[in-house]
CSV table of C-alpha atoms in Angstrom, one decimal:
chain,number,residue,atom,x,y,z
A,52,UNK,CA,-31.4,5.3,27.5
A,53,UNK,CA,-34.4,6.2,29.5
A,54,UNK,CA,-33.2,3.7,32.3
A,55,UNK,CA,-29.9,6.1,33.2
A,56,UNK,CA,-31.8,8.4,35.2
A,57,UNK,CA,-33.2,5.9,37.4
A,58,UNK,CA,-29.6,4.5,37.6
A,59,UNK,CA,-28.3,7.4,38.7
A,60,UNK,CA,-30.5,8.2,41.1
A,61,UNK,CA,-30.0,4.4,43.4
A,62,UNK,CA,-26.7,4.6,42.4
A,63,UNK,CA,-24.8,7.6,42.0
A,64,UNK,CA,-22.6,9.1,39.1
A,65,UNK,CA,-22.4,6.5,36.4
A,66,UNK,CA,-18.6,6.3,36.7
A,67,UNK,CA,-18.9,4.6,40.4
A,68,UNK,CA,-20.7,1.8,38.9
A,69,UNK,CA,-20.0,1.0,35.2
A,70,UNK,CA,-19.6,-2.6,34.2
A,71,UNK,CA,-16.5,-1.3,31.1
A,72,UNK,CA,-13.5,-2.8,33.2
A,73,UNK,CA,-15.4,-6.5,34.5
A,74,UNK,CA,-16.6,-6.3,30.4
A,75,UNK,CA,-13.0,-6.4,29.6
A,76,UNK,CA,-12.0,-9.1,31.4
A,77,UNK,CA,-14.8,-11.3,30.3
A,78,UNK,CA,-13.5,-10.6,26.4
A,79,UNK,CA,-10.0,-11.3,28.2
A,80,UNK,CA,-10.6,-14.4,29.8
A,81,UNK,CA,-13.4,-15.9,26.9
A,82,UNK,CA,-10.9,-15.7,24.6
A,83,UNK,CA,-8.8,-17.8,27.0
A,84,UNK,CA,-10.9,-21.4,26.5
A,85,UNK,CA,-8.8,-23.1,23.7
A,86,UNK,CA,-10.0,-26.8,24.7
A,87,UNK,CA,-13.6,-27.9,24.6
A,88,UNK,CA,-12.8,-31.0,27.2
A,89,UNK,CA,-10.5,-29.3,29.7
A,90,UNK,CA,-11.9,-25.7,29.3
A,91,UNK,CA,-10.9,-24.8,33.4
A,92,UNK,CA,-7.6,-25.9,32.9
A,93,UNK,CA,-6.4,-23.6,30.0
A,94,UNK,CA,-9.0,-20.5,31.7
A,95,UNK,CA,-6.5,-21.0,35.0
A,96,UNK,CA,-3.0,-21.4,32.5
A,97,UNK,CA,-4.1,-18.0,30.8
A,98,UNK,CA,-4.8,-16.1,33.8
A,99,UNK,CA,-2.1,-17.4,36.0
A,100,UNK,CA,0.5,-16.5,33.0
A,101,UNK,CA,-0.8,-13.2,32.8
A,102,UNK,CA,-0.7,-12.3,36.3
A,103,UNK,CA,3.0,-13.9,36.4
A,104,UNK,CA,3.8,-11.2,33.8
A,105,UNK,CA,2.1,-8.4,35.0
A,106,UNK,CA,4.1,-9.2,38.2
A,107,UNK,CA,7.6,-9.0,36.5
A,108,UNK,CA,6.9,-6.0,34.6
A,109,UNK,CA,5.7,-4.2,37.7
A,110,UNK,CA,8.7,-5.3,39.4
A,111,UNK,CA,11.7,-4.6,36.8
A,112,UNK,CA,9.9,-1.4,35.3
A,113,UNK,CA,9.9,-3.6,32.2
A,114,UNK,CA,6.6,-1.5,30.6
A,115,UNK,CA,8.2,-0.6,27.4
A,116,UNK,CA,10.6,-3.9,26.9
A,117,UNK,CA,7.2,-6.5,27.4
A,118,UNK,CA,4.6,-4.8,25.8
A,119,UNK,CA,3.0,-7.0,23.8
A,120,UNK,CA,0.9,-4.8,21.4
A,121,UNK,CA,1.6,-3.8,18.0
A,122,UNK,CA,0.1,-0.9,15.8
A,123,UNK,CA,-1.8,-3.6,13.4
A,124,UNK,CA,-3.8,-5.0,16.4
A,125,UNK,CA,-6.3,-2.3,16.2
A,126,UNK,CA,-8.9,-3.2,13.7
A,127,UNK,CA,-9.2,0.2,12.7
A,128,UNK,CA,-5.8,0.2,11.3
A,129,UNK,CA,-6.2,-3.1,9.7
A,130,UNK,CA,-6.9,-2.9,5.1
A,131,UNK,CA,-10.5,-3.8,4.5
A,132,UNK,CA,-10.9,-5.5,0.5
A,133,UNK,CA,-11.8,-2.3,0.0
A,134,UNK,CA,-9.3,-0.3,1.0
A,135,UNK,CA,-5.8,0.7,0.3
A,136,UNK,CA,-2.6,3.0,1.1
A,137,UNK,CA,0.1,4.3,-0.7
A,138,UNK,CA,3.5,4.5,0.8
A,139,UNK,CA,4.0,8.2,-0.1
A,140,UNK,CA,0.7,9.1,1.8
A,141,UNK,CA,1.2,6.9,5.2
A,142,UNK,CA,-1.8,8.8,7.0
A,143,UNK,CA,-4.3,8.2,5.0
A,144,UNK,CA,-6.1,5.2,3.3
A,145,UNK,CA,-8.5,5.2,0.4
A,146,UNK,CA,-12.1,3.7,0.7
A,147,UNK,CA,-14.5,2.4,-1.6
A,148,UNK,CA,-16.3,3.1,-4.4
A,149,UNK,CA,-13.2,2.6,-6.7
A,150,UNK,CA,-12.9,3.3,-10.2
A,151,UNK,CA,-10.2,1.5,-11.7
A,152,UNK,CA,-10.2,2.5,-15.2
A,153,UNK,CA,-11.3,6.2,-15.0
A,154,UNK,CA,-10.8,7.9,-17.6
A,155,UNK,CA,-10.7,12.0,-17.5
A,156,UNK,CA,-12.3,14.1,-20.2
A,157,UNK,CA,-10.8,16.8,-21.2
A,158,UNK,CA,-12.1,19.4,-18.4
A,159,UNK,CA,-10.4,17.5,-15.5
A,160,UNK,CA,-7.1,16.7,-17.8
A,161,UNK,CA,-6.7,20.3,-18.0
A,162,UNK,CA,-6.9,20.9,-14.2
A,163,UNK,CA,-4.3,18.2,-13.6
A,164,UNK,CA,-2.3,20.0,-16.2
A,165,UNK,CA,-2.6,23.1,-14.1
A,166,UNK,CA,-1.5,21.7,-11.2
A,167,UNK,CA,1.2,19.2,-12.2
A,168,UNK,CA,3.0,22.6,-14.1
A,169,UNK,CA,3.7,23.8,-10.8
A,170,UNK,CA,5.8,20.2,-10.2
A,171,UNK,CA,7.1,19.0,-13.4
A,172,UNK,CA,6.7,22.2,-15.6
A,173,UNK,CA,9.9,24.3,-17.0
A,174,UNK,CA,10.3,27.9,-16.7
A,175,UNK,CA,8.6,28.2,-19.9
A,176,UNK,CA,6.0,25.4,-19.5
A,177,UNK,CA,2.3,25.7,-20.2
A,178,UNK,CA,-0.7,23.1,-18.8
A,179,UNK,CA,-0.7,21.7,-22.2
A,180,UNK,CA,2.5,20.8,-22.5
A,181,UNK,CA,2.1,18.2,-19.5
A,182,UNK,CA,-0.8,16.7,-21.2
A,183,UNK,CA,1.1,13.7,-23.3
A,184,UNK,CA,2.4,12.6,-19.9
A,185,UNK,CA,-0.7,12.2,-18.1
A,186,UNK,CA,-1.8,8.5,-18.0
A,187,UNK,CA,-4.4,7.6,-19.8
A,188,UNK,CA,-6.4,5.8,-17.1
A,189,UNK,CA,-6.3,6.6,-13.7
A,190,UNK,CA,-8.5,5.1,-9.6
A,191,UNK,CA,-10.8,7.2,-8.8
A,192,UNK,CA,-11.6,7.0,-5.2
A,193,UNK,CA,-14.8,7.8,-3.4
A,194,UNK,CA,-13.6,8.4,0.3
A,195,UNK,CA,-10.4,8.7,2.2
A,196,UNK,CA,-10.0,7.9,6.2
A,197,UNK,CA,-7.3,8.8,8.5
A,198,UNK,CA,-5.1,6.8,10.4
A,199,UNK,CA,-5.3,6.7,14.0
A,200,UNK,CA,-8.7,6.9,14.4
A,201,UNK,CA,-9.1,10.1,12.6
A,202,UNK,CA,-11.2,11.7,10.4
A,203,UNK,CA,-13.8,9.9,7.8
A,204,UNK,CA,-14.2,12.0,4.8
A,205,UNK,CA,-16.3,11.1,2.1
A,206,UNK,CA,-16.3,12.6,-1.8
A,207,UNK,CA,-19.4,14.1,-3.1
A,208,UNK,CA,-19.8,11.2,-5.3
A,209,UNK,CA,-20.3,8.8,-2.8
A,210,UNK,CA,-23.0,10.8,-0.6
A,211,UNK,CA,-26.1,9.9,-0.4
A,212,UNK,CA,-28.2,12.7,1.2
A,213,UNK,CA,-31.1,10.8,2.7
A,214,UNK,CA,-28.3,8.0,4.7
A,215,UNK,CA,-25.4,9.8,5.4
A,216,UNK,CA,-24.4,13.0,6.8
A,217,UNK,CA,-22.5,15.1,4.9
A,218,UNK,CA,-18.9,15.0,5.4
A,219,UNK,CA,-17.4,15.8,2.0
A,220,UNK,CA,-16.3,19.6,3.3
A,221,UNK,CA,-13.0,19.9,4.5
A,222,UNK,CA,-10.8,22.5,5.3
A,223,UNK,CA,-6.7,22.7,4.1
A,224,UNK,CA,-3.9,25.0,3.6
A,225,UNK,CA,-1.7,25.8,0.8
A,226,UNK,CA,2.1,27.8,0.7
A,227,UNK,CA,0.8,30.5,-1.9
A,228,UNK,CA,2.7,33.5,-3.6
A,229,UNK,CA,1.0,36.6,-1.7
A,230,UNK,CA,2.4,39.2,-5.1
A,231,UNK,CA,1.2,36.5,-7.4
A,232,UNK,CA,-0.6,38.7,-9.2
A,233,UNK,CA,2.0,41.4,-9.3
A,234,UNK,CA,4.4,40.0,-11.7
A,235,UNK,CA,7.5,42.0,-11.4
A,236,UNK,CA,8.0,41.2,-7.2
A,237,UNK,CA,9.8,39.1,-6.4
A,238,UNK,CA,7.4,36.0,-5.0
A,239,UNK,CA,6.7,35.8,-1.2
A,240,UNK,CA,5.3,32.5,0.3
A,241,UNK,CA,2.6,32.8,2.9
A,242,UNK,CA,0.4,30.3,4.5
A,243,UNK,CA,-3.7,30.5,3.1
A,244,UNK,CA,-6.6,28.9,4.5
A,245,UNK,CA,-9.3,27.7,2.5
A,246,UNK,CA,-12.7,25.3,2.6
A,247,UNK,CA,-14.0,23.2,0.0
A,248,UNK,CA,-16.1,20.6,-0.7
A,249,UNK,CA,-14.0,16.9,-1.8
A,250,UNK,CA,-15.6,15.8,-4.9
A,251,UNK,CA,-13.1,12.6,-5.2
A,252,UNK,CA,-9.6,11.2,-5.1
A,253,UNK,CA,-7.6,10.5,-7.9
A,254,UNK,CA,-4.5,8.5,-8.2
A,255,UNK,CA,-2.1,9.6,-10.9
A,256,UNK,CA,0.7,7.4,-11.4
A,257,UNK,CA,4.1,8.6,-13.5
A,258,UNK,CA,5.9,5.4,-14.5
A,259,UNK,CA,8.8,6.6,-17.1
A,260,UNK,CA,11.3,9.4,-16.6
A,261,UNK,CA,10.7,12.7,-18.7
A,262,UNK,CA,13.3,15.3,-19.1
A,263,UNK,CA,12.6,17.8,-22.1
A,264,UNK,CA,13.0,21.3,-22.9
A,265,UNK,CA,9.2,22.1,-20.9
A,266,UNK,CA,8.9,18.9,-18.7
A,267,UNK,CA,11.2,17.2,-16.1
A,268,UNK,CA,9.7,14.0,-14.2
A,269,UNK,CA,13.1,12.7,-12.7
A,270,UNK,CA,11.2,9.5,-11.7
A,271,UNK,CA,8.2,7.7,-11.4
A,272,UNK,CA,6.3,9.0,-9.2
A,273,UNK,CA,2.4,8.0,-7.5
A,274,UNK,CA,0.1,11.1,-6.5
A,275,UNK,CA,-2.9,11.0,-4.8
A,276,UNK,CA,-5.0,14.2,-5.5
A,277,UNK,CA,-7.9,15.5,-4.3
A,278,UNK,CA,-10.2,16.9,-6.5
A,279,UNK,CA,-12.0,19.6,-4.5
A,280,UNK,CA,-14.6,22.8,-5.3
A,281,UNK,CA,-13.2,25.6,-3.1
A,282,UNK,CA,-16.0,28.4,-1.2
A,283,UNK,CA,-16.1,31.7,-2.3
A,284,UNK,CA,-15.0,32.7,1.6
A,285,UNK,CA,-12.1,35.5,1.3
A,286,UNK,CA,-9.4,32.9,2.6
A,287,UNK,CA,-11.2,33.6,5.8
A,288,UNK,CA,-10.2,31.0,9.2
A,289,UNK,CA,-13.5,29.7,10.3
A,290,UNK,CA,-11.6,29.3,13.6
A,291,UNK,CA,-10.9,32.8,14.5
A,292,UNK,CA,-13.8,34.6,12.6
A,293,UNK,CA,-17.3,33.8,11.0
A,294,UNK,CA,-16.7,32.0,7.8
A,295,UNK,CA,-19.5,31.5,5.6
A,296,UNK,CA,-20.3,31.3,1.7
A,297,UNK,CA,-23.6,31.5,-0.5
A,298,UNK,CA,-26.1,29.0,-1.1
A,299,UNK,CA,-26.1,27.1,-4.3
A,300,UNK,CA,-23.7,27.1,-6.9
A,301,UNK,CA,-22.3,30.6,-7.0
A,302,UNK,CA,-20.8,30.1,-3.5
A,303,UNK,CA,-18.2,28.3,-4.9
A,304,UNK,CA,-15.3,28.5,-6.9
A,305,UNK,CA,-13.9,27.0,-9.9
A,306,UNK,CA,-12.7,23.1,-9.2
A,307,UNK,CA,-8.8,22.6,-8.7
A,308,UNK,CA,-6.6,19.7,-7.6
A,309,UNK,CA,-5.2,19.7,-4.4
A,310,UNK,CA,-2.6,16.9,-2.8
A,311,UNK,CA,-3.6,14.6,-0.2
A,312,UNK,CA,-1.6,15.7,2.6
A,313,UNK,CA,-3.1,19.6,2.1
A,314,UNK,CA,-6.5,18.0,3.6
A,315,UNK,CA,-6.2,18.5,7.6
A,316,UNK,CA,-9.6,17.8,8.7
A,317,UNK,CA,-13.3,17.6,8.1
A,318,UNK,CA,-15.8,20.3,8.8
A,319,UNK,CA,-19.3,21.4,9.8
A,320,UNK,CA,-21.6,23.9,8.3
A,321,UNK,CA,-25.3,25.7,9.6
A,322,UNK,CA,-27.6,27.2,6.9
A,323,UNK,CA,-28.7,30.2,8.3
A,324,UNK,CA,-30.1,33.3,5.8
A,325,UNK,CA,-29.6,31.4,2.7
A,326,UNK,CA,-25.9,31.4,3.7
A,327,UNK,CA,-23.7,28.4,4.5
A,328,UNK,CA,-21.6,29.3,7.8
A,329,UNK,CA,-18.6,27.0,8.8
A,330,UNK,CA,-17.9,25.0,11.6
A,331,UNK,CA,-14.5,25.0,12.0
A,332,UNK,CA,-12.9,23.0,15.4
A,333,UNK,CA,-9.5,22.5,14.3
A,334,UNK,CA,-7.4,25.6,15.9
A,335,UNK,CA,-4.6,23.9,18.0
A,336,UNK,CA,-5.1,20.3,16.7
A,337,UNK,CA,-4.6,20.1,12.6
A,338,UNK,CA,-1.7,22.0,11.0
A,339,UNK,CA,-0.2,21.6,7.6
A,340,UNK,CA,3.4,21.2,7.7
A,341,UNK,CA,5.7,22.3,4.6
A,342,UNK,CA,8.9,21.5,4.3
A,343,UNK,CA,11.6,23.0,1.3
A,344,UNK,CA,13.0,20.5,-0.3
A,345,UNK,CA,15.6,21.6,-3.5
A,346,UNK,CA,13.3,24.4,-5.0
A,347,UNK,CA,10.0,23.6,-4.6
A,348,UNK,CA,7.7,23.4,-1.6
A,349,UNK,CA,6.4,19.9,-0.5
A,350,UNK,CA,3.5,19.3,1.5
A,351,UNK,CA,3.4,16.6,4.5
């Protein structure tokens, strides 16, 4: 980097002299040489063919009708062996380490309990009664990345402190009854912000039908959850105001299950005064969208 000054300086702002658009054509026309014995004649095929193109599509306005790229032609949206997405979460894919035969004990089948009442469960359903349902083994996933380029998160289990930066704290949003602790009013739904860290992901997969007195599954059904550990913030948006929560273990709240799609982006944090204060950049570009569907709320 230390020659860029002297660049500058002969030549002017970088931009009136980088090499990015002649590099480009050298991938272009190196990729061109199919034949070892007549390498100039398929170089001057290529090129002519492209320019012959480039020609017609300038002339009929053809931009949309000829354009030859597809979405799977950037690598980053190409499946590693490592990797994998499930249709009902098209935005993001899981990343290694994988955990095929996880098995919960009984602290994290409760939590799934607790959230899948709020799907499955009856008016007069408790977390235990979703219990028998749950399989018994389920993929645990380290890290989840998001299409398009987007954000990298990865899961507490899969940090290492001393190679990676830490990227496991996210922020999402949740369609939460504001009277819930006021029993007799009747519910209102409002939008709530809240940070956490992701500690992993966990695919639960329904395969049979249920409908009893407690428990409806109408059909099988895949989930991709997040298992997250939520900061002790006040619901605070770290985009508007300071956001910050304590040190240590008391600065955060008991662990819960959260879907996939709640996630909307990674964020920073600064230690400062034994205090953890968020870096949140996301006003204006990450939203969660919920949509009503029957008579529950579903997030996309």
């Amino acid at each position: 980097m230390l020659h860029l000054a002297d660049g500058i300086e002969d030549s002017g702002p970088v931009w009136t002299s980088w090499a990015f658009i002649m590099e480009r054509i050298c991938s272009l026309i190196s990729s061109c040489v199919t034949s070892r014995l007549h390498p100039d004649g398929t170089l001057n095929q290529r090129i002519k063919r492209e320019a012959q193109l480039s020609a017609i599509v300038l002339k009929y306005d053809l931009y949309d009708e000829l354009d030859l790229s597809r979405p799977g032609d950037d690598p980053a949206e190409q499946l590693s062996r490592s990797e994998q997405a499930y249709d009902e979460y098209p935005e993001s894919i899981l990343r290694s380490p994988r955990v095929k035969d996880f098995r919960p004990d009984d602290l994290i089948r409760r939590h799934l309990g607790v959230y899948f009442v709020n799907i499955y469960g009856q008016k007069k359903c408790k977390w235990q009664h979703i219990l028998p349902y749950l399989p018994e083994s389920m993929t645990r996933w380290g890290k989840v990345r998001r299409r398009h380029r987007g954000d990298k998160i990865r899961g507490a289990i899969a940090m290492n402190p001393e190679k990676n930066w830490d990227s496991s704290f996210i922020r999402f949003e949740l369609e939460v009854d504001i009277y819930a602790h006021q029993t007799k009013k009747k519910p209102v739904f409002g939008r709530k912000v809240y940070y956490a860290q992701l500690q992993y992901l966990l695919v639960v997969e329904f395969t049979t039908r249920v409908n009893t007195e407690n428990v409806k599954i109408p059909e099988p059904e895949t989930h991709v959850l997040a298992y997250v550990k939520p900061c002790k913030m006040g619901n605070k948006d770290a985009t508007v105001e300071l956001a910050s929560f304590k040190d240590g273990p008391t600065g955060f709240e008991t662990p819960q299950f959260i879907d996939l799609n709640s996630i909307d982006c990674v964020v920073g944090r600064v230690l400062r005064d034994k205090k953890w204060y968020i870096i949140d950049r996301s006003r204006g570009v990450a939203q969660t969208m919920f949509i009503q569907d029957g008579d529950r709320e579903l997030e996309e």
